[in-house]
Short mmCIF file of C-alpha atoms in Angstrom, two decimals:
data_model
loop_
_atom_site.label_atom_id
_atom_site.label_comp_id
_atom_site.label_asym_id
_atom_site.label_seq_id
_atom_site.Cartn_x
_atom_site.Cartn_y
_atom_site.Cartn_z
CA MET Z 1 0.00 0.00 0.00
CA PRO Z 2 1.41 3.44 -0.91
CA ALA Z 3 2.57 5.65 1.97
CA SER Z 4 0.00 8.22 3.10
CA ILE Z 5 -1.11 10.38 6.01
CA SER Z 6 -4.79 11.05 6.69
CA LEU Z 7 -6.35 13.39 9.26
CA SER Z 8 -10.11 12.98 9.72
CA ASN Z 9 -12.24 15.52 11.62
CA ILE Z 10 -9.36 16.48 13.90
CA ALA Z 11 -10.06 18.75 16.88
CA TRP Z 12 -7.43 20.32 19.13
CA SER Z 13 -7.43 23.18 21.62
CA THR Z 14 -4.60 24.69 23.65
CA PRO Z 15 -4.53 24.21 27.45
CA GLU Z 16 -5.88 27.79 27.69
CA GLY Z 17 -8.91 26.74 25.66
CA ARG Z 18 -8.04 28.41 22.36
CA THR Z 19 -9.29 26.27 19.47
CA LEU Z 20 -6.68 25.53 16.82
CA PHE Z 21 -8.52 22.84 14.85
CA ALA Z 22 -12.18 21.87 14.61
CA ASN Z 23 -13.24 19.10 12.20
CA LEU Z 24 -9.99 19.45 10.24
CA SER Z 25 -9.60 16.84 7.48
CA LEU Z 26 -6.46 16.66 5.37
CA ASN Z 27 -4.56 14.06 3.33
CA PHE Z 28 -0.89 13.79 2.35
CA GLU Z 29 0.54 11.36 -0.19
CA THR Z 30 4.07 10.88 -1.52
CA GLY Z 31 5.43 14.27 -2.53
CA ARG Z 32 6.69 17.43 -0.87
CA SER Z 33 4.13 19.69 0.80
CA GLY Z 34 4.95 23.11 2.21
CA LEU Z 35 2.82 23.99 5.23
CA VAL Z 36 2.29 27.75 5.55
CA GLY Z 37 0.18 30.03 7.72
CA ARG Z 38 0.43 32.81 10.27
CA ASN Z 39 2.28 32.30 13.53
CA GLY Z 40 0.02 30.73 16.15
CA VAL Z 41 -2.34 29.09 13.67
CA GLY Z 42 -1.15 25.59 14.68
CA LYS Z 43 1.42 24.45 12.10
CA SER Z 44 3.83 22.88 14.63
CA THR Z 45 0.92 21.36 16.55
CA LEU Z 46 -0.27 19.72 13.33
CA LEU Z 47 3.15 18.10 12.82
CA HIS Z 48 3.11 16.83 16.41
CA LEU Z 49 -0.35 15.33 15.88
CA ILE Z 50 0.87 13.57 12.74
CA SER Z 51 4.02 12.28 14.44
CA GLY Z 52 2.14 11.01 17.48
CA LEU Z 53 3.79 13.39 19.96
CA LEU Z 54 0.28 14.75 20.57
CA LYS Z 55 -3.06 12.94 20.45
CA PRO Z 56 -6.09 14.62 18.86
CA GLN Z 57 -8.90 15.54 21.23
CA ALA Z 58 -11.32 14.31 18.58
CA GLY Z 59 -10.97 12.71 15.17
CA LYS Z 60 -8.33 10.31 13.88
CA VAL Z 61 -4.81 10.40 12.43
CA SER Z 62 -3.91 7.47 10.16
CA VAL Z 63 -0.37 6.90 8.90
CA VAL Z 64 0.62 4.30 6.32
CA GLY Z 65 4.41 4.00 6.23
CA THR Z 66 7.24 5.28 8.41
CA LEU Z 67 7.76 8.81 9.73
CA GLY Z 68 10.86 10.83 10.61
CA LEU Z 69 10.57 14.09 12.58
CA LEU Z 70 13.44 16.58 12.55
CA ARG Z 71 14.32 17.28 16.17
CA GLN Z 72 14.95 20.91 17.08
CA ALA Z 73 18.63 21.82 17.34
CA ALA Z 74 18.36 23.05 20.93
CA GLN Z 75 17.30 19.64 22.28
CA VAL Z 76 20.74 18.16 22.98
CA SER Z 77 21.66 15.83 25.85
CA PRO Z 78 25.08 15.94 27.54
CA GLY Z 79 27.54 13.55 25.91
CA GLU Z 80 25.32 13.04 22.85
CA THR Z 81 27.21 12.61 19.57
CA VAL Z 82 26.47 12.81 15.86
CA ALA Z 83 26.39 8.99 15.83
CA ASP Z 84 23.53 9.09 18.36
CA LEU Z 85 21.47 11.16 15.93
CA PHE Z 86 21.90 8.34 13.39
CA GLY Z 87 21.11 5.66 15.98
CA ALA Z 88 24.46 4.13 15.10
CA SER Z 89 26.57 4.41 18.26
CA GLU Z 90 26.49 0.70 19.17
CA ARG Z 91 27.19 -0.42 15.61
CA LEU Z 92 30.11 2.00 15.31
CA ASP Z 93 31.44 0.84 18.68
CA LEU Z 94 31.41 -2.70 17.31
CA LEU Z 95 33.54 -1.56 14.37
CA ARG Z 96 36.05 0.05 16.78
CA ARG Z 97 36.28 -3.14 18.78
CA ALA Z 98 36.59 -5.22 15.62
CA GLU Z 99 39.47 -3.02 14.41
CA ALA Z 100 41.16 -3.56 17.79
CA GLY Z 101 40.65 -7.32 17.58
CA LEU Z 102 38.22 -7.37 20.51
CA ALA Z 103 35.02 -8.46 18.71
CA SER Z 104 33.67 -12.02 18.78
CA VAL Z 105 33.11 -14.11 15.65
CA GLU Z 106 29.33 -13.66 16.03
CA GLU Z 107 29.74 -9.88 16.29
CA LEU Z 108 32.01 -9.76 13.25
CA ALA Z 109 29.31 -11.50 11.22
CA SER Z 110 26.91 -8.62 11.89
CA ALA Z 111 29.39 -5.78 11.43
CA ASP Z 112 28.44 -3.14 8.85
CA TRP Z 113 31.82 -2.07 7.47
CA THR Z 114 30.26 0.61 5.22
CA LEU Z 115 28.33 2.33 8.01
CA GLU Z 116 30.85 5.04 8.89
CA ALA Z 117 31.43 5.96 5.26
CA ARG Z 118 27.68 6.15 4.60
CA ILE Z 119 27.15 8.41 7.63
CA GLU Z 120 29.94 10.73 6.49
CA ALA Z 121 28.41 10.78 2.98
CA ALA Z 122 25.02 11.69 4.45
CA LEU Z 123 26.60 14.54 6.43
CA ALA Z 124 28.43 15.75 3.33
CA ARG Z 125 25.11 15.76 1.47
CA VAL Z 126 23.93 18.58 3.77
CA GLY Z 127 27.29 20.36 3.57
CA LEU Z 128 28.59 19.27 6.98
CA SER Z 129 32.10 17.98 7.60
CA ALA Z 130 31.97 16.11 10.93
CA GLU Z 131 32.94 12.73 12.25
CA PRO Z 132 30.31 10.44 13.86
CA ALA Z 133 32.07 10.73 17.22
CA THR Z 134 31.74 14.55 17.27
CA ALA Z 135 29.84 15.80 20.34
CA LEU Z 136 26.65 17.68 19.43
CA LYS Z 137 27.51 20.33 22.03
CA ALA Z 138 30.57 21.14 19.92
CA LEU Z 139 28.39 22.03 16.92
CA SER Z 140 26.60 25.32 16.35
CA GLY Z 141 22.81 25.36 16.22
CA GLY Z 142 22.90 25.49 12.44
CA GLN Z 143 25.35 22.59 12.26
CA ARG Z 144 23.16 20.50 14.57
CA THR Z 145 20.17 21.21 12.35
CA ARG Z 146 22.10 19.95 9.33
CA ALA Z 147 23.32 16.86 11.21
CA GLY Z 148 19.76 16.11 12.32
CA LEU Z 149 18.47 16.40 8.78
CA ALA Z 150 21.25 14.12 7.49
CA ALA Z 151 20.33 11.51 10.11
CA LEU Z 152 16.65 11.86 9.25
CA VAL Z 153 17.03 11.10 5.56
CA PHE Z 154 19.69 8.45 6.28
CA GLY Z 155 16.92 6.29 7.77
CA ALA Z 156 14.92 6.60 4.50
CA PRO Z 157 11.48 7.08 6.11
CA ASP Z 158 8.39 7.25 3.91
CA PHE Z 159 7.64 10.77 5.24
CA ILE Z 160 9.91 13.38 6.78
CA LEU Z 161 8.38 16.13 8.94
CA LEU Z 162 10.41 19.35 9.09
CA ASP Z 163 9.70 22.45 11.19
CA GLU Z 164 11.57 25.52 9.88
CA PRO Z 165 14.64 23.50 8.77
CA THR Z 166 16.56 26.53 7.41
CA ASN Z 167 16.21 28.74 10.50
CA ASN Z 168 19.61 29.83 11.86
CA LEU Z 169 21.46 28.39 8.87
CA ASP Z 170 23.98 30.36 6.86
CA ARG Z 171 23.69 30.63 3.09
CA ASN Z 172 25.61 27.41 2.45
CA GLY Z 173 23.51 25.53 5.00
CA ARG Z 174 20.28 26.80 3.51
CA GLY Z 175 21.48 25.84 0.06
CA ALA Z 176 22.32 22.32 1.22
CA VAL Z 177 18.86 21.83 2.75
CA ILE Z 178 17.14 23.26 -0.33
CA ASP Z 179 19.15 20.97 -2.63
CA LEU Z 180 18.42 17.94 -0.47
CA LEU Z 181 14.67 18.57 -0.50
CA ALA Z 182 14.69 19.37 -4.21
CA GLY Z 183 15.96 15.84 -4.79
CA TRP Z 184 13.76 14.12 -2.18
CA ARG Z 185 11.38 11.66 -3.83
CA SER Z 186 9.48 10.30 -0.82
CA GLY Z 187 6.95 12.20 1.27
CA ALA Z 188 7.78 15.45 3.07
CA ILE Z 189 5.76 17.96 5.08
CA VAL Z 190 7.75 21.15 5.60
CA ILE Z 191 6.83 24.14 7.76
CA SER Z 192 8.83 27.07 6.44
CA HIS Z 193 8.85 30.80 5.76
CA ASP Z 194 11.80 30.29 3.37
CA ARG Z 195 10.29 31.07 -0.02
CA GLU Z 196 13.30 29.68 -1.89
CA LEU Z 197 12.78 26.37 -0.09
CA LEU Z 198 9.01 26.48 -0.67
CA ASP Z 199 9.66 26.80 -4.38
CA THR Z 200 10.95 23.19 -4.33
CA MET Z 201 7.59 21.90 -3.04
CA ASP Z 202 5.02 19.95 -5.05
CA ALA Z 203 2.09 21.51 -3.16
CA ILE Z 204 1.40 24.29 -0.67
CA VAL Z 205 -1.03 23.68 2.19
CA GLU Z 206 -2.30 26.93 3.71
CA LEU Z 207 -3.46 26.64 7.32
CA THR Z 208 -5.84 29.32 8.62
CA SER Z 209 -8.29 29.64 11.50
CA LEU Z 210 -10.96 28.37 9.09
CA GLY Z 211 -9.14 25.15 8.15
CA ALA Z 212 -6.66 24.01 5.52
CA THR Z 213 -6.57 24.58 1.75
CA ARG Z 214 -4.27 22.70 -0.62
CA TYR Z 215 -2.78 24.42 -3.67
CA GLY Z 216 -1.05 22.29 -6.31
CA GLY Z 217 2.42 23.43 -7.32
CA ASN Z 218 5.19 25.36 -5.60
CA TRP Z 219 5.26 28.70 -3.77
CA SER Z 220 5.42 30.80 -6.95
CA LEU Z 221 2.29 29.11 -8.35
CA TYR Z 222 0.57 29.50 -4.98
CA ARG Z 223 1.27 33.25 -5.03
CA GLU Z 224 -0.12 33.51 -8.56
CA ARG Z 225 -3.26 31.78 -7.35
CA LYS Z 226 -3.55 34.22 -4.45
CA VAL Z 227 -3.31 37.14 -6.90
CA THR Z 228 -6.21 35.61 -8.84
CA GLU Z 229 -8.18 35.19 -5.61
CA LEU Z 230 -7.53 38.85 -4.75
CA ALA Z 231 -8.86 39.94 -8.14
CA ALA Z 232 -11.95 37.76 -7.63
CA ALA Z 233 -12.52 39.23 -4.16
CA ARG Z 234 -12.31 42.76 -5.56
CA HIS Z 235 -14.83 41.81 -8.26
CA ASP Z 236 -17.16 40.34 -5.61
CA LEU Z 237 -16.83 43.50 -3.52
CA LEU Z 238 -17.68 45.74 -6.48
CA ASP Z 239 -20.69 43.54 -7.32
CA ALA Z 240 -21.93 43.56 -3.72
CA GLU Z 241 -21.52 47.34 -3.40
CA ARG Z 242 -23.46 47.83 -6.66
CA ARG Z 243 -26.26 45.62 -5.31
CA VAL Z 244 -26.39 47.60 -2.05
CA LEU Z 245 -26.65 50.85 -4.03
CA ASP Z 246 -29.24 49.41 -6.44
CA ILE Z 247 -31.41 48.13 -3.57
CA ALA Z 248 -31.23 51.50 -1.83
CA GLN Z 249 -32.22 53.33 -5.02
CA LYS Z 250 -35.13 50.95 -5.66
CA ALA Z 251 -36.30 51.27 -2.05
CA GLN Z 252 -36.24 55.04 -2.40
CA ALA Z 253 -38.20 54.88 -5.67
CA THR Z 254 -40.76 52.50 -4.13
CA ALA Z 255 -41.21 54.78 -1.14
CA GLU Z 256 -41.78 57.76 -3.43
CA ARG Z 257 -44.35 55.84 -5.54
CA LYS Z 258 -46.19 54.78 -2.40
CA ALA Z 259 -46.27 58.34 -1.15
CA ARG Z 260 -47.77 59.50 -4.45
CA LYS Z 261 -50.40 56.72 -4.44
CA ASP Z 262 -51.28 57.40 -0.83
CA GLY Z 263 -51.74 61.03 -1.68
CA ALA Z 264 -53.98 60.18 -4.66
CA GLY Z 265 -56.03 57.74 -2.57
CA LYS Z 266 -56.63 60.31 0.13
CA SER Z 267 -57.80 62.82 -2.48
CA LYS Z 268 -60.25 60.30 -3.97
CA ALA Z 269 -61.59 59.34 -0.56
CA ALA Z 270 -62.08 62.98 0.30
CA LYS Z 271 -64.33 63.41 -2.76
CA GLY Z 272 -66.63 60.66 -1.41
CA ASP Z 273 -67.12 58.85 -4.79
CA MET Z 274 -65.81 55.41 -3.53
CA PRO Z 275 -67.60 53.12 -1.03
CA ARG Z 276 -65.96 53.09 2.45
CA ILE Z 277 -65.63 49.26 2.47
CA LEU Z 278 -63.79 49.28 -0.86
CA ILE Z 279 -61.45 52.00 0.37
CA GLY Z 280 -60.61 49.88 3.44
CA GLY Z 281 -59.92 46.76 1.34
CA LEU Z 282 -57.64 48.60 -1.03
CA LYS Z 283 -55.81 50.14 1.91
CA ASN Z 284 -55.22 46.78 3.61
CA ARG Z 285 -54.03 45.16 0.38
CA ALA Z 286 -51.67 48.06 -0.29
CA GLU Z 287 -50.25 47.91 3.23
CA ASN Z 288 -49.71 44.12 3.00
CA THR Z 289 -47.98 44.45 -0.37
CA SER Z 290 -45.89 47.35 0.89
CA GLY Z 291 -44.85 45.43 4.01
CA GLU Z 292 -43.82 42.37 1.99
CA ASN Z 293 -41.82 44.55 -0.42
CA ILE Z 294 -40.06 46.24 2.50
CA ARG Z 295 -39.19 42.88 4.09
CA LEU Z 296 -37.91 41.51 0.76
CA ALA Z 297 -35.83 44.64 0.15
CA GLU Z 298 -34.44 44.40 3.68
CA ARG Z 299 -33.41 40.74 3.15
CA ARG Z 300 -31.72 41.62 -0.14
CA ARG Z 301 -29.97 44.60 1.42
CA ALA Z 302 -28.73 42.52 4.36
CA GLN Z 303 -27.41 39.82 2.02
CA ALA Z 304 -25.66 42.34 -0.20
CA GLU Z 305 -24.06 44.04 2.81
CA ALA Z 306 -22.95 40.65 4.19
CA ASP Z 307 -21.41 39.79 0.79
CA ALA Z 308 -19.62 43.14 0.75
CA ALA Z 309 -18.26 42.60 4.28
CA ALA Z 310 -17.03 39.10 3.37
CA ALA Z 311 -15.31 40.44 0.24
CA HIS Z 312 -13.71 43.24 2.30
CA GLU Z 313 -12.38 40.63 4.75
CA ARG Z 314 -10.96 38.47 1.95
CA ILE Z 315 -9.26 41.50 0.39
CA GLU Z 316 -7.68 42.49 3.71
CA VAL Z 317 -6.28 38.96 4.10
CA LEU Z 318 -5.11 38.63 0.49
CA GLN Z 319 -3.87 42.15 -0.27
CA PRO Z 320 -0.17 42.80 0.42
CA ILE Z 321 0.54 45.73 2.70
CA SER Z 322 1.69 48.89 0.93
CA LEU Z 323 3.23 51.84 2.77
CA LYS Z 324 4.17 55.46 2.21
CA LEU Z 325 6.75 56.88 4.60
CA PRO Z 326 8.25 60.33 5.18
CA SER Z 327 11.58 60.94 3.47
CA THR Z 328 14.83 60.73 5.44
CA GLY Z 329 16.25 63.56 3.31
CA LEU Z 330 19.51 61.65 2.91
CA PRO Z 331 21.70 63.30 0.20
CA PRO Z 332 23.03 60.84 -2.43
CA GLY Z 333 26.71 61.56 -1.75
CA LYS Z 334 26.65 61.75 2.05
CA ALA Z 335 28.93 59.36 3.95
CA VAL Z 336 26.71 57.31 6.26
CA LEU Z 337 29.05 54.74 7.84
CA ARG Z 338 32.82 54.40 7.87
CA ILE Z 339 34.60 51.34 9.32
CA TYR Z 340 38.40 51.38 9.07
CA ARG Z 341 40.58 48.35 9.80
CA LEU Z 342 38.36 47.11 12.62
CA THR Z 343 39.63 44.32 14.87
CA ALA Z 344 37.34 43.18 17.69
CA GLY Z 345 36.28 40.18 19.73
CA TYR Z 346 35.31 39.00 23.19
CA GLU Z 347 38.34 37.04 24.41
CA ALA Z 348 41.85 38.50 24.46
CA GLY Z 349 44.02 37.10 21.70
CA LYS Z 350 41.07 35.56 19.83
CA PRO Z 351 39.62 38.20 17.48
CA ILE Z 352 36.30 37.47 15.78
CA ILE Z 353 36.87 40.28 13.25
CA ALA Z 354 40.32 41.35 12.07
CA ASP Z 355 41.31 44.30 9.85
CA PHE Z 356 37.80 44.83 8.44
CA SER Z 357 36.91 47.98 6.47
CA LEU Z 358 33.60 49.14 5.00
CA ASP Z 359 32.12 52.44 3.75
CA LEU Z 360 28.43 53.24 3.12
CA THR Z 361 27.47 56.30 1.09
CA GLY Z 362 24.00 57.66 0.39
CA ALA Z 363 20.97 55.37 0.24
CA GLU Z 364 22.96 52.20 -0.36
CA ARG Z 365 21.33 48.90 0.59
CA VAL Z 366 24.07 46.56 1.77
CA THR Z 367 23.82 43.03 3.09
CA ILE Z 368 26.50 41.47 5.27
CA SER Z 369 26.74 37.75 4.57
CA GLY Z 370 29.03 34.89 5.49
CA GLY Z 371 29.03 31.56 7.26
CA ASN Z 372 27.97 31.08 10.87
CA GLY Z 373 30.70 32.33 13.20
CA THR Z 374 32.29 34.81 10.79
CA GLY Z 375 31.44 37.81 12.97
CA LYS Z 376 28.33 39.38 11.46
CA THR Z 377 26.55 40.00 14.75
CA THR Z 378 29.84 41.05 16.34
CA LEU Z 379 30.19 43.68 13.61
CA LEU Z 380 26.74 45.09 14.39
CA LYS Z 381 27.64 45.31 18.09
CA ALA Z 382 30.76 47.28 17.19
CA ILE Z 383 28.72 49.64 14.99
CA SER Z 384 26.15 50.25 17.74
CA GLY Z 385 28.84 50.86 20.38
CA LYS Z 386 28.00 47.76 22.43
CA LEU Z 387 31.46 46.33 21.69
CA LYS Z 388 34.61 48.48 21.71
CA PRO Z 389 37.15 47.95 18.87
CA TRP Z 390 40.55 46.58 19.81
CA LEU Z 391 42.03 48.28 16.79
CA GLY Z 392 40.71 50.59 14.08
CA ASN Z 393 37.59 52.70 14.37
CA VAL Z 394 33.88 52.79 13.57
CA SER Z 395 32.13 56.06 12.68
CA VAL Z 396 28.36 56.34 12.21
CA LEU Z 397 27.94 59.69 10.45
CA THR Z 398 24.17 60.11 10.56
CA ALA Z 399 21.16 59.35 12.72
CA TYR Z 400 20.54 55.62 12.78
CA ALA Z 401 18.43 52.88 14.36
CA MET Z 402 19.26 49.22 14.91
CA LEU Z 403 16.67 46.46 15.14
CA ASP Z 404 18.18 43.29 16.54
CA GLN Z 405 16.30 39.99 16.63
CA GLN Z 406 14.74 40.94 19.99
CA VAL Z 407 13.96 44.53 18.87
CA GLY Z 408 15.66 45.72 22.04
CA LEU Z 409 15.00 49.42 21.38
CA LEU Z 410 11.38 48.89 22.47
CA ASP Z 411 10.34 48.84 26.12
CA ALA Z 412 8.67 45.43 26.58
CA GLU Z 413 6.48 46.69 29.46
CA ALA Z 414 5.08 49.67 27.55
CA SER Z 415 2.46 49.80 24.80
CA ILE Z 416 3.29 50.25 21.13
CA ARG Z 417 1.74 53.70 21.32
CA ASP Z 418 3.85 54.72 24.33
CA ASN Z 419 7.02 53.42 22.69
CA PHE Z 420 6.26 55.46 19.58
CA ARG Z 421 5.74 58.65 21.60
CA ARG Z 422 8.99 58.03 23.51
CA ILE Z 423 11.03 57.46 20.32
CA ASN Z 424 9.25 60.30 18.46
CA PRO Z 425 8.59 62.95 21.16
CA GLU Z 426 7.72 65.60 18.56
CA ALA Z 427 4.71 63.59 17.30
CA ASP Z 428 1.26 64.42 18.67
CA GLU Z 429 -1.40 61.78 19.31
CA ASN Z 430 -2.96 62.06 15.84
CA ALA Z 431 0.39 61.70 14.09
CA CYS Z 432 1.26 58.74 16.35
CA ARG Z 433 -1.98 56.90 15.63
CA ALA Z 434 -1.76 57.61 11.89
CA ALA Z 435 1.82 56.28 11.73
CA LEU Z 436 0.94 53.12 13.67
CA ALA Z 437 -2.14 52.54 11.50
CA ARG Z 438 0.10 52.51 8.40
CA PHE Z 439 1.82 49.50 9.96
CA MET Z 440 -1.56 47.83 10.72
CA PHE Z 441 -1.72 48.81 14.39
CA ARG Z 442 -5.13 50.45 14.29
CA ALA Z 443 -7.28 51.64 17.20
CA ASP Z 444 -6.85 49.34 20.26
CA ALA Z 445 -4.13 47.33 18.48
CA ALA Z 446 -1.80 50.28 19.13
CA LEU Z 447 -2.36 49.84 22.86
CA GLN Z 448 -0.97 46.30 22.99
CA VAL Z 449 1.91 45.81 25.42
CA VAL Z 450 5.11 45.11 23.48
CA GLY Z 451 5.96 42.10 25.64
CA SER Z 452 2.75 40.36 24.51
CA LEU Z 453 3.49 40.63 20.77
CA SER Z 454 4.41 37.78 18.43
CA GLY Z 455 7.73 37.89 16.61
CA GLY Z 456 6.18 39.35 13.48
CA GLN Z 457 4.19 41.96 15.40
CA LEU Z 458 7.29 42.89 17.41
CA LEU Z 459 9.43 43.63 14.36
CA ARG Z 460 6.55 45.47 12.69
CA ALA Z 461 6.12 47.57 15.85
CA GLY Z 462 9.85 48.34 15.85
CA LEU Z 463 9.70 49.47 12.23
CA ALA Z 464 6.60 51.57 12.94
CA CYS Z 465 8.29 53.34 15.85
CA VAL Z 466 11.53 53.92 13.94
CA LEU Z 467 10.23 54.74 10.46
CA GLY Z 468 6.86 56.33 11.28
CA GLY Z 469 8.21 59.58 12.72
CA LYS Z 470 8.29 62.92 10.94
CA VAL Z 471 11.88 62.33 9.77
CA PRO Z 472 13.04 58.69 9.89
CA PRO Z 473 16.73 57.98 10.66
CA ALA Z 474 18.93 57.99 7.57
CA LEU Z 475 20.48 54.58 8.40
CA LEU Z 476 18.62 51.44 9.45
CA ILE Z 477 20.52 48.33 10.63
CA LEU Z 478 18.78 44.95 10.81
CA ASP Z 479 20.04 41.63 12.23
CA GLU Z 480 18.35 38.54 10.70
CA PRO Z 481 14.95 40.27 10.55
CA THR Z 482 13.06 37.31 9.03
CA ASN Z 483 14.01 34.63 11.55
CA HIS Z 484 10.93 33.11 13.23
CA LEU Z 485 8.48 35.28 11.26
CA ASP Z 486 5.62 33.92 9.20
CA ILE Z 487 5.44 34.90 5.55
CA ASP Z 488 2.69 37.51 6.05
CA ALA Z 489 4.89 39.24 8.63
CA ILE Z 490 7.93 39.07 6.34
CA GLU Z 491 5.96 40.65 3.48
CA ALA Z 492 4.79 43.43 5.81
CA VAL Z 493 8.42 44.12 6.78
CA GLU Z 494 9.44 44.08 3.11
CA ALA Z 495 6.75 46.65 2.31
CA GLY Z 496 8.03 48.94 5.06
CA LEU Z 497 11.63 48.68 3.87
CA ARG Z 498 10.69 49.26 0.21
CA ALA Z 499 9.02 52.52 1.25
CA TYR Z 500 12.10 53.62 3.21
CA ASP Z 501 14.49 55.89 1.27
CA GLY Z 502 17.48 55.82 3.65
CA ALA Z 503 20.52 53.54 3.84
CA LEU Z 504 20.13 49.90 4.87
CA LEU Z 505 22.68 47.55 6.43
CA VAL Z 506 21.18 44.08 6.75
CA VAL Z 507 22.47 40.77 8.08
CA SER Z 508 20.32 38.06 6.49
CA HIS Z 509 20.60 34.72 4.73
CA ASP Z 510 17.08 35.02 3.24
CA GLN Z 511 17.73 35.59 -0.46
CA ALA Z 512 14.08 36.21 -1.37
CA PHE Z 513 13.88 38.88 1.35
CA LEU Z 514 17.10 40.56 0.20
CA GLU Z 515 15.85 40.69 -3.39
CA ALA Z 516 12.46 42.05 -2.28
CA ILE Z 517 14.03 45.00 -0.41
CA GLY Z 518 16.36 45.91 -3.29
CA ILE Z 519 19.83 45.14 -1.92
CA THR Z 520 22.45 46.95 -4.03
CA ARG Z 521 25.68 45.53 -2.60
CA ARG Z 522 26.78 42.34 -0.86
CA VAL Z 523 29.71 42.16 1.54
CA GLU Z 524 30.96 38.66 2.31
CA MET Z 525 32.56 38.21 5.73
CA ALA Z 526 35.14 35.63 6.66
CA ALA Z 527 36.41 35.52 10.23
CA CYS Z 528 39.61 37.50 10.76
CA THR Z 529 39.88 38.43 7.07
CA ASN Z 530 40.09 41.96 5.71
CA ILE Z 531 37.17 42.71 3.36
CA ARG Z 532 36.71 46.02 1.58
#
């Protein structure tokens, strides 16, 4: 029987009582499916239900075939090695004993002499050079993710379940994962906001609060379909608004005709040339007909208004955010940032960055790239003054703002509105609310406490507070802004950065994001290497 996964009428609620799924039915067959949706909609929970880590509160999960779930990189036990990920420690220990002449004849008969070479080949397939005996604690988070993925596919399960497999990976690591999945011919369910990775999928499954919808094809085809759906929603809205107007006009015309007839009837009755009983019958019939017409018109009006509201809601969900921001006034030839022969680090005698130079002029959009551990975040700390150079100097020559992954410039205990007023003291309440509304923090949403925000909301709030003032800073520095964001949040951030006319310095491995914000120059970092 072919491998498959079937979810029938699944129900699941959080311990707090928030419903994630109600009567959810979904099927997966051999092929690669990208699972997308806003943060908090239940994507990771769905994978845990499929894998058996969670049990549905109602409904049934049926799996035909074997499953492999990529374990998160942070879940590492003391003394655990790469070989443990592959479930091969005992078999490799047998090989060591056999090489030392300590294995029995029975053990030698079961020895797999190709095992170590096959494990190393699997690691190489994801771009990782490590021996099976390497301790997982000695690997970076990104390296552990790659090792876990290598071990997962090494077991050749019928389905692999991956939750954000390219998070925290450098460009080479992301490329290795993308290449591996592009060549994967069994089943795969992949939660990801990495649009380059999603373009290798055979189908996209969109999870919303209303359920799940499957779209055949990769991410690019899915986006084309969403554009078509947006056009259809706009057409439905126009049709519904026309019906509302038409019903109102007809109701007005009917009311005017009735008023004229009532006036004529009163005149005729006043003349006394019609029997009283006939007048009463005509009046009752007219009132009954009028009442039925009013009720019918009211039902049609209510339906048309409901259709218009539904179309409005669909448009708001489907339509990408578009922003207009005040100008920074940055002159084209102005020097913005000057780094000269910077050497810096955290431990004496062990520099993370050595002899590094970089100049930014005008509204350049520069990305800092390089492998994990090459000093990208260290560079941003030196620019912001959080880390003092050992040698060389760093000069920021204009007003700037830095948004790290925690958006530390915001006070977590204050509201978005209060943070905006603190960062932009010249803005009055109307200007504050208008600026926040442009970033989709309307009305009471602007009063949310920053510490309660999701990752996507947090970064959007940071951008609103920094870019929404009367004169935004001429330089904006971002550190891995798309990590842990859903795709809707990423697209909102992209819209804000496209509308910004100042200089950008961005650390990111997300190629689709970098292209969307119009990066003009790439600077590749290598640890302790001078780059100009």
